[in-house]
Amino acid sequence: MSIYEFRVDGHVDEHWATQLGGLRPDHHGDGSTTLTGPVADQAELHGLLARLRDLGTTLLSVRAVPEPAAALRKLDWPARTERLVLRPGTADDADAVFAYRRLEQVARWITELPVDEDVFRTRFATPQRLADTLIVEHDGRVIGDLMLRVEDAWAQAEVADGGRGVQAELGWVFDPAQQGHGYATEAVRELLRICFDGLGLRRVSALCFADNEPSWRLMERVGMRREEHNVRESLHRSGEWLDGFGYALLADEWKAAAGVQDSGA
Ligand SMILES: CC(C)(COP(=O)(O)OP(=O)(O)OC[C@H]1O[C@@H](n2cnc3c(N)ncnc32)[C@H](O)[C@@H]1OP(=O)(O)O)[C@@H](O)C(=O)NCCC(=O)NCCS
């Protein structure tokens, strides 16, 4: 079973999607639609291509969504919390994300200060970037983005297979206009549920500059543990070598904490 993404010209409605075996339609600003869903084998893939042809669609592209992005997309979307909606990112989110990532107070803590909107759009729309990106919405508006990058654990050669795709690196960037309301805490708690409950991962980790107190306080609020203090190991664009912190959380720690919360409720 693989996840496939068919991009077609025009806006395909839910009725068509049903005829195509329940593929999920996502409409894009350029007038195209991606239809995403599981495909059992080559026979089913060829059947879907024939149905798309019979429906008279103009097929723009077909691709197998690479694992582990496929596992993430197989989950039920959107995910909802009390105040927020989390969903996979699409190329159409680029402008909303650029609007806050380009701000100096945001960019000073993250890998890149995006300057040119067109360059940002192109990079944001790459399958690799979108595969790791979740969007956080409040009242229908994009307020932040999350990174969920599934990766292999370090493992000795003889057991390397057992370490494949078992953990994730996490990240978060929120619009400063939306900070201070607990939205990041609420979104990252849901992100942890997605990692441990949804994807069955065994460990998550996150890195930040030691000076980025809002970020490491967020990690501590959601129960992550400080595991590393790296001294002057990261070069900031200011030219300074800065200290970094590494945080992590194991699935069984998360489950134990969730159990404590449940019994106390
Ligand atoms: C890191 C970042 C997401 C943290 O944002 P944040 O606003 O501090 O986090 P939250 O949304 O969870 O809000 C928490 C604050 O809201 C307050 N709050 C209000 N209502 C709340 C609620 N219902 N639940 C929890 N906290 C609430 C908390 O007391 C806390 O305030 P404090 O910092 O004064 O103690 C944000 O600073 C950011 O995007 N920074 C730029 C990008 C960045 O650094 N990314 C990380 C790179 S490693």
Short mmCIF file of C-alpha atoms and ligand atoms in Angstrom, two decimals:
data_model
loop_
_atom_site.label_atom_id
_atom_site.label_comp_id
_atom_site.label_asym_id
_atom_site.label_seq_id
_atom_site.Cartn_x
_atom_site.Cartn_y
_atom_site.Cartn_z
CA MET A 1 0.00 0.00 0.00
CA SER A 2 1.37 3.44 -1.00
CA ILE A 3 -0.05 6.92 -0.89
CA TYR A 4 -0.41 8.57 -4.31
CA GLU A 5 -1.05 12.17 -5.22
CA PHE A 6 -2.73 12.98 -8.58
CA ARG A 7 -2.68 16.62 -9.60
CA VAL A 8 -5.35 17.55 -12.15
CA ASP A 9 -6.38 20.75 -13.86
CA GLY A 10 -9.59 22.31 -12.55
CA HIS A 11 -11.45 22.02 -9.25
CA VAL A 12 -12.65 18.47 -8.75
CA ASP A 13 -15.62 18.13 -6.38
CA GLU A 14 -16.27 15.58 -3.61
CA HIS A 15 -18.63 13.63 -5.90
CA TRP A 16 -15.80 12.94 -8.32
CA ALA A 17 -13.49 12.10 -5.49
CA THR A 18 -15.99 9.41 -4.38
CA GLN A 19 -15.96 7.95 -7.89
CA LEU A 20 -12.19 7.81 -7.58
CA GLY A 21 -12.28 5.54 -4.56
CA GLY A 22 -12.45 8.29 -1.94
CA LEU A 23 -9.29 10.19 -2.84
CA ARG A 24 -9.11 13.43 -0.82
CA PRO A 25 -9.41 16.55 -3.00
CA ASP A 26 -7.38 19.67 -2.12
CA HIS A 27 -8.06 22.71 -4.27
CA HIS A 28 -5.22 25.08 -5.11
CA GLY A 29 -5.11 28.76 -5.92
CA ASP A 30 -3.80 28.05 -9.44
CA GLY A 31 -7.07 26.28 -10.30
CA SER A 32 -5.69 22.74 -9.96
CA THR A 33 -6.71 19.98 -7.53
CA THR A 34 -4.60 17.31 -5.87
CA LEU A 35 -6.35 14.04 -5.11
CA THR A 36 -4.55 12.09 -2.42
CA GLY A 37 -5.15 8.66 -1.02
CA PRO A 38 -3.95 5.09 -0.54
CA VAL A 39 -3.41 2.86 -3.56
CA ALA A 40 -3.07 -0.87 -2.94
CA ASP A 41 -1.03 -1.91 -5.96
CA GLN A 42 -0.17 -1.22 -9.62
CA ALA A 43 -3.51 -2.65 -10.81
CA GLU A 44 -5.44 -0.15 -8.67
CA LEU A 45 -3.11 2.66 -9.80
CA HIS A 46 -3.80 1.90 -13.47
CA GLY A 47 -7.54 1.65 -12.70
CA LEU A 48 -7.50 5.14 -11.13
CA LEU A 49 -5.57 6.58 -14.07
CA ALA A 50 -8.15 5.08 -16.46
CA ARG A 51 -11.02 6.57 -14.42
CA LEU A 52 -9.35 9.98 -14.40
CA ARG A 53 -9.03 9.73 -18.20
CA ASP A 54 -12.69 8.65 -18.55
CA LEU A 55 -13.78 11.62 -16.43
CA GLY A 56 -12.05 13.88 -18.96
CA THR A 57 -9.57 15.38 -16.51
CA THR A 58 -6.29 16.90 -17.59
CA LEU A 59 -3.66 15.08 -15.54
CA LEU A 60 -0.81 17.40 -14.53
CA SER A 61 1.28 15.00 -12.41
CA VAL A 62 1.20 11.72 -10.50
CA ARG A 63 3.56 10.86 -7.68
CA ALA A 64 3.97 8.39 -4.89
CA VAL A 65 4.18 10.40 -1.65
CA PRO A 66 7.48 9.34 -0.07
CA GLU A 67 7.46 7.53 3.24
CA PRO A 68 7.26 8.58 6.07
CA ALA A 69 5.31 11.57 4.79
CA ALA A 70 2.83 8.99 3.58
CA ALA A 71 2.13 7.79 7.13
CA LEU A 72 1.48 11.36 8.25
CA ARG A 73 -0.96 11.97 5.40
CA LYS A 74 -2.84 8.75 6.14
CA LEU A 75 -3.98 10.19 9.47
CA ASP A 76 -7.40 11.82 9.76
CA TRP A 77 -7.11 15.50 8.86
CA PRO A 78 -7.68 18.12 10.02
CA ALA A 79 -6.78 17.54 13.67
CA ARG A 80 -8.76 19.77 16.02
CA THR A 81 -8.00 21.03 19.50
CA GLU A 82 -10.16 23.26 21.69
CA ARG A 83 -9.23 26.43 19.75
CA LEU A 84 -7.10 25.29 16.80
CA VAL A 85 -7.08 23.32 13.58
CA LEU A 86 -3.91 21.50 12.47
CA ARG A 87 -3.54 20.25 8.90
CA PRO A 88 -0.81 19.36 6.39
CA GLY A 89 0.71 22.38 4.68
CA THR A 90 0.03 23.10 1.01
CA ALA A 91 1.82 25.36 -1.49
CA ASP A 92 -1.04 27.85 -1.00
CA ASP A 93 0.07 28.48 2.60
CA ALA A 94 3.38 30.01 1.49
CA ASP A 95 2.27 33.66 1.57
CA ALA A 96 0.67 33.44 5.02
CA VAL A 97 3.75 31.70 6.45
CA PHE A 98 6.14 34.16 4.75
CA ALA A 99 4.27 37.09 6.34
CA TYR A 100 5.50 36.17 9.85
CA ARG A 101 8.69 34.22 9.10
CA ARG A 102 10.18 37.27 7.40
CA LEU A 103 9.91 39.34 10.61
CA GLU A 104 13.24 39.93 12.35
CA GLN A 105 11.88 38.99 15.80
CA VAL A 106 10.88 35.58 14.39
CA ALA A 107 13.78 34.96 11.99
CA ARG A 108 16.45 35.67 14.62
CA TRP A 109 15.72 32.24 16.13
CA ILE A 110 15.20 30.14 13.02
CA THR A 111 17.39 28.65 10.31
CA GLU A 112 16.69 31.19 7.62
CA LEU A 113 15.62 34.80 7.24
CA PRO A 114 13.49 34.71 4.09
CA VAL A 115 13.84 37.91 2.09
CA ASP A 116 12.41 37.24 -1.36
CA GLU A 117 8.78 36.06 -1.38
CA ASP A 118 9.07 34.25 -4.74
CA VAL A 119 12.13 32.31 -3.59
CA PHE A 120 10.31 31.45 -0.34
CA ARG A 121 7.22 30.25 -2.27
CA THR A 122 9.32 27.96 -4.44
CA ARG A 123 11.19 26.46 -1.49
CA PHE A 124 8.04 26.11 0.60
CA ALA A 125 6.25 24.24 -2.21
CA THR A 126 8.86 21.49 -2.56
CA PRO A 127 7.46 18.04 -1.69
CA GLN A 128 10.19 17.52 0.94
CA ARG A 129 9.34 20.77 2.74
CA LEU A 130 5.57 20.26 2.56
CA ALA A 131 5.93 16.67 3.72
CA ASP A 132 7.34 17.92 7.06
CA THR A 133 5.01 20.91 7.50
CA LEU A 134 1.78 21.22 9.44
CA ILE A 135 -0.21 24.44 9.49
CA VAL A 136 -1.95 25.79 12.59
CA GLU A 137 -5.15 27.78 12.08
CA HIS A 138 -7.21 29.81 14.51
CA ASP A 139 -10.61 31.10 13.38
CA GLY A 140 -9.75 30.07 9.80
CA ARG A 141 -6.52 32.07 9.76
CA VAL A 142 -2.96 30.69 9.59
CA ILE A 143 -1.23 31.57 12.89
CA GLY A 144 1.78 29.26 12.83
CA ASP A 145 3.53 26.29 11.32
CA LEU A 146 4.98 23.14 12.81
CA MET A 147 7.71 20.82 11.59
CA LEU A 148 7.37 17.08 12.04
CA ARG A 149 10.37 15.39 10.42
CA VAL A 150 10.39 11.64 10.90
CA GLU A 151 13.92 10.25 11.02
CA ASP A 152 15.93 7.17 11.86
CA ALA A 153 17.38 6.58 15.31
CA TRP A 154 21.11 6.03 15.60
CA ALA A 155 21.53 2.27 15.68
CA GLN A 156 24.32 -0.23 15.42
CA ALA A 157 24.67 -1.80 11.98
CA GLU A 158 23.23 -5.20 12.91
CA VAL A 159 19.96 -3.67 14.17
CA ALA A 160 19.73 -0.65 11.86
CA ASP A 161 16.37 -1.76 10.43
CA GLY A 162 14.82 -1.54 13.90
CA GLY A 163 15.81 2.12 14.11
CA ARG A 164 14.27 3.28 10.85
CA GLY A 165 11.58 5.97 11.02
CA VAL A 166 11.01 5.61 14.77
CA GLN A 167 11.55 9.19 15.90
CA ALA A 168 10.92 12.77 14.81
CA GLU A 169 12.50 16.16 15.08
CA LEU A 170 9.93 18.84 15.87
CA GLY A 171 9.85 22.58 15.30
CA TRP A 172 7.44 25.52 15.61
CA VAL A 173 7.10 29.07 14.38
CA PHE A 174 4.15 31.29 15.31
CA ASP A 175 3.05 34.72 14.18
CA PRO A 176 4.18 37.14 16.94
CA ALA A 177 0.74 38.78 16.80
CA GLN A 178 -0.68 35.45 18.04
CA GLN A 179 1.84 34.70 20.79
CA GLY A 180 1.08 34.78 24.50
CA HIS A 181 -2.30 33.00 24.30
CA GLY A 182 -1.08 29.44 24.75
CA TYR A 183 -1.73 28.57 21.09
CA ALA A 184 1.76 27.13 20.60
CA THR A 185 1.37 25.01 23.76
CA GLU A 186 -2.01 23.74 22.55
CA ALA A 187 -0.67 23.01 19.04
CA VAL A 188 2.49 21.25 20.24
CA ARG A 189 0.49 19.10 22.69
CA GLU A 190 -1.54 17.96 19.68
CA LEU A 191 1.67 17.50 17.68
CA LEU A 192 2.92 15.12 20.39
CA ARG A 193 -0.37 13.19 20.24
CA ILE A 194 0.04 12.92 16.46
CA CYS A 195 3.62 11.65 16.88
CA PHE A 196 2.97 9.10 19.60
CA ASP A 197 -0.66 8.08 19.10
CA GLY A 198 -1.04 8.71 15.38
CA LEU A 199 2.35 7.68 14.02
CA GLY A 200 3.45 5.35 16.84
CA LEU A 201 6.88 7.00 17.15
CA ARG A 202 9.09 6.14 20.14
CA ARG A 203 10.86 9.49 20.65
CA VAL A 204 10.65 13.14 19.64
CA SER A 205 13.33 15.80 19.95
CA ALA A 206 13.76 19.52 19.33
CA LEU A 207 16.65 21.97 19.30
CA CYS A 208 16.81 25.68 20.06
CA PHE A 209 19.29 28.41 20.87
CA ALA A 210 19.77 28.58 24.64
CA ASP A 211 18.80 32.26 24.47
CA ASN A 212 15.43 31.39 22.90
CA GLU A 213 13.62 31.18 26.20
CA PRO A 214 10.06 31.21 24.76
CA SER A 215 10.93 28.08 22.76
CA TRP A 216 12.53 26.05 25.54
CA ARG A 217 9.84 27.13 28.01
CA LEU A 218 7.28 25.83 25.52
CA MET A 219 9.15 22.49 25.41
CA GLU A 220 9.09 22.29 29.18
CA ARG A 221 5.35 23.18 29.33
CA VAL A 222 4.56 20.21 27.08
CA GLY A 223 6.72 17.87 29.17
CA MET A 224 9.91 17.64 27.09
CA ARG A 225 13.18 17.06 28.95
CA ARG A 226 16.40 19.03 28.47
CA GLU A 227 19.03 16.48 27.40
CA GLU A 228 21.79 18.61 25.92
CA HIS A 229 23.46 21.90 26.58
CA ASN A 230 25.90 22.44 23.73
CA VAL A 231 28.37 25.20 24.40
CA ARG A 232 28.93 27.75 21.60
CA GLU A 233 28.27 25.12 18.92
CA SER A 234 25.86 27.03 16.67
CA LEU A 235 26.83 29.92 14.41
CA HIS A 236 24.19 32.66 14.41
CA ARG A 237 23.84 34.97 11.39
CA SER A 238 25.00 37.76 13.72
CA GLY A 239 28.41 36.08 13.54
CA GLU A 240 28.26 34.90 17.18
CA TRP A 241 28.73 31.27 18.25
CA LEU A 242 25.77 30.54 20.53
CA ASP A 243 24.88 27.83 23.03
CA GLY A 244 22.14 25.38 22.06
CA PHE A 245 19.71 23.22 24.01
CA GLY A 246 18.37 19.84 22.96
CA TYR A 247 15.10 18.52 24.37
CA ALA A 248 13.40 15.14 23.94
CA LEU A 249 10.46 13.04 25.10
CA LEU A 250 9.87 9.29 24.88
CA ALA A 251 6.51 7.75 24.02
CA ASP A 252 6.28 5.92 27.35
CA GLU A 253 7.01 9.14 29.27
CA TRP A 254 4.30 10.93 27.28
CA LYS A 255 1.82 8.09 27.90
CA ALA A 256 2.61 8.04 31.62
CA ALA A 257 2.09 11.81 31.86
CA ALA A 258 -1.17 11.57 29.88
CA GLY A 259 -2.31 8.79 32.26
CA VAL A 260 -1.60 11.01 35.28
CA GLN A 261 -3.60 13.83 33.68
CA ASP A 262 -6.49 11.44 32.88
CA SER A 263 -6.73 10.03 36.41
CA GLY A 264 -6.60 13.53 37.86
CA ALA A 265 -9.44 14.76 35.62
C1 LIG B 1 8.48 29.67 20.45
C2 LIG B 1 7.10 30.29 20.33
C3 LIG B 1 6.22 29.43 19.44
C4 LIG B 1 6.48 30.39 21.74
O1 LIG B 1 5.32 31.19 21.68
P1 LIG B 1 4.51 31.59 23.02
O2 LIG B 1 3.51 32.60 22.65
O3 LIG B 1 5.50 31.92 24.09
O4 LIG B 1 3.82 30.22 23.43
P2 LIG B 1 2.28 29.94 23.69
O5 LIG B 1 1.50 30.28 22.48
O6 LIG B 1 2.19 28.56 24.18
O7 LIG B 1 1.89 30.98 24.81
C5 LIG B 1 2.44 30.87 26.11
C6 LIG B 1 2.24 32.17 26.82
O8 LIG B 1 0.84 32.47 26.80
C7 LIG B 1 0.32 32.49 28.13
N1 LIG B 1 -1.01 31.89 28.05
C8 LIG B 1 -2.16 32.59 27.95
N2 LIG B 1 -3.19 31.76 27.84
C9 LIG B 1 -2.69 30.50 27.88
C10 LIG B 1 -3.29 29.22 27.82
N3 LIG B 1 -4.60 29.07 27.67
N4 LIG B 1 -2.49 28.12 27.86
C11 LIG B 1 -1.13 28.25 27.98
N5 LIG B 1 -0.53 29.46 28.06
C12 LIG B 1 -1.30 30.58 28.01
C13 LIG B 1 1.34 31.73 28.96
O9 LIG B 1 1.31 32.16 30.30
C14 LIG B 1 2.63 32.12 28.28
O10 LIG B 1 2.97 33.43 28.62
P3 LIG B 1 4.43 33.78 29.24
O11 LIG B 1 5.43 33.47 28.13
O12 LIG B 1 4.32 35.22 29.53
O13 LIG B 1 4.61 32.89 30.39
C15 LIG B 1 7.18 31.71 19.73
O14 LIG B 1 7.93 32.51 20.60
C16 LIG B 1 7.80 31.79 18.33
O15 LIG B 1 7.16 31.43 17.33
N6 LIG B 1 9.04 32.31 18.26
C17 LIG B 1 9.71 32.58 16.99
C18 LIG B 1 10.11 31.31 16.27
C19 LIG B 1 10.92 30.38 17.15
O16 LIG B 1 11.69 30.81 17.98
N7 LIG B 1 10.73 29.07 16.91
C20 LIG B 1 11.44 28.06 17.63
C21 LIG B 1 12.80 27.89 17.07
S1 LIG B 1 13.71 26.69 18.05
#
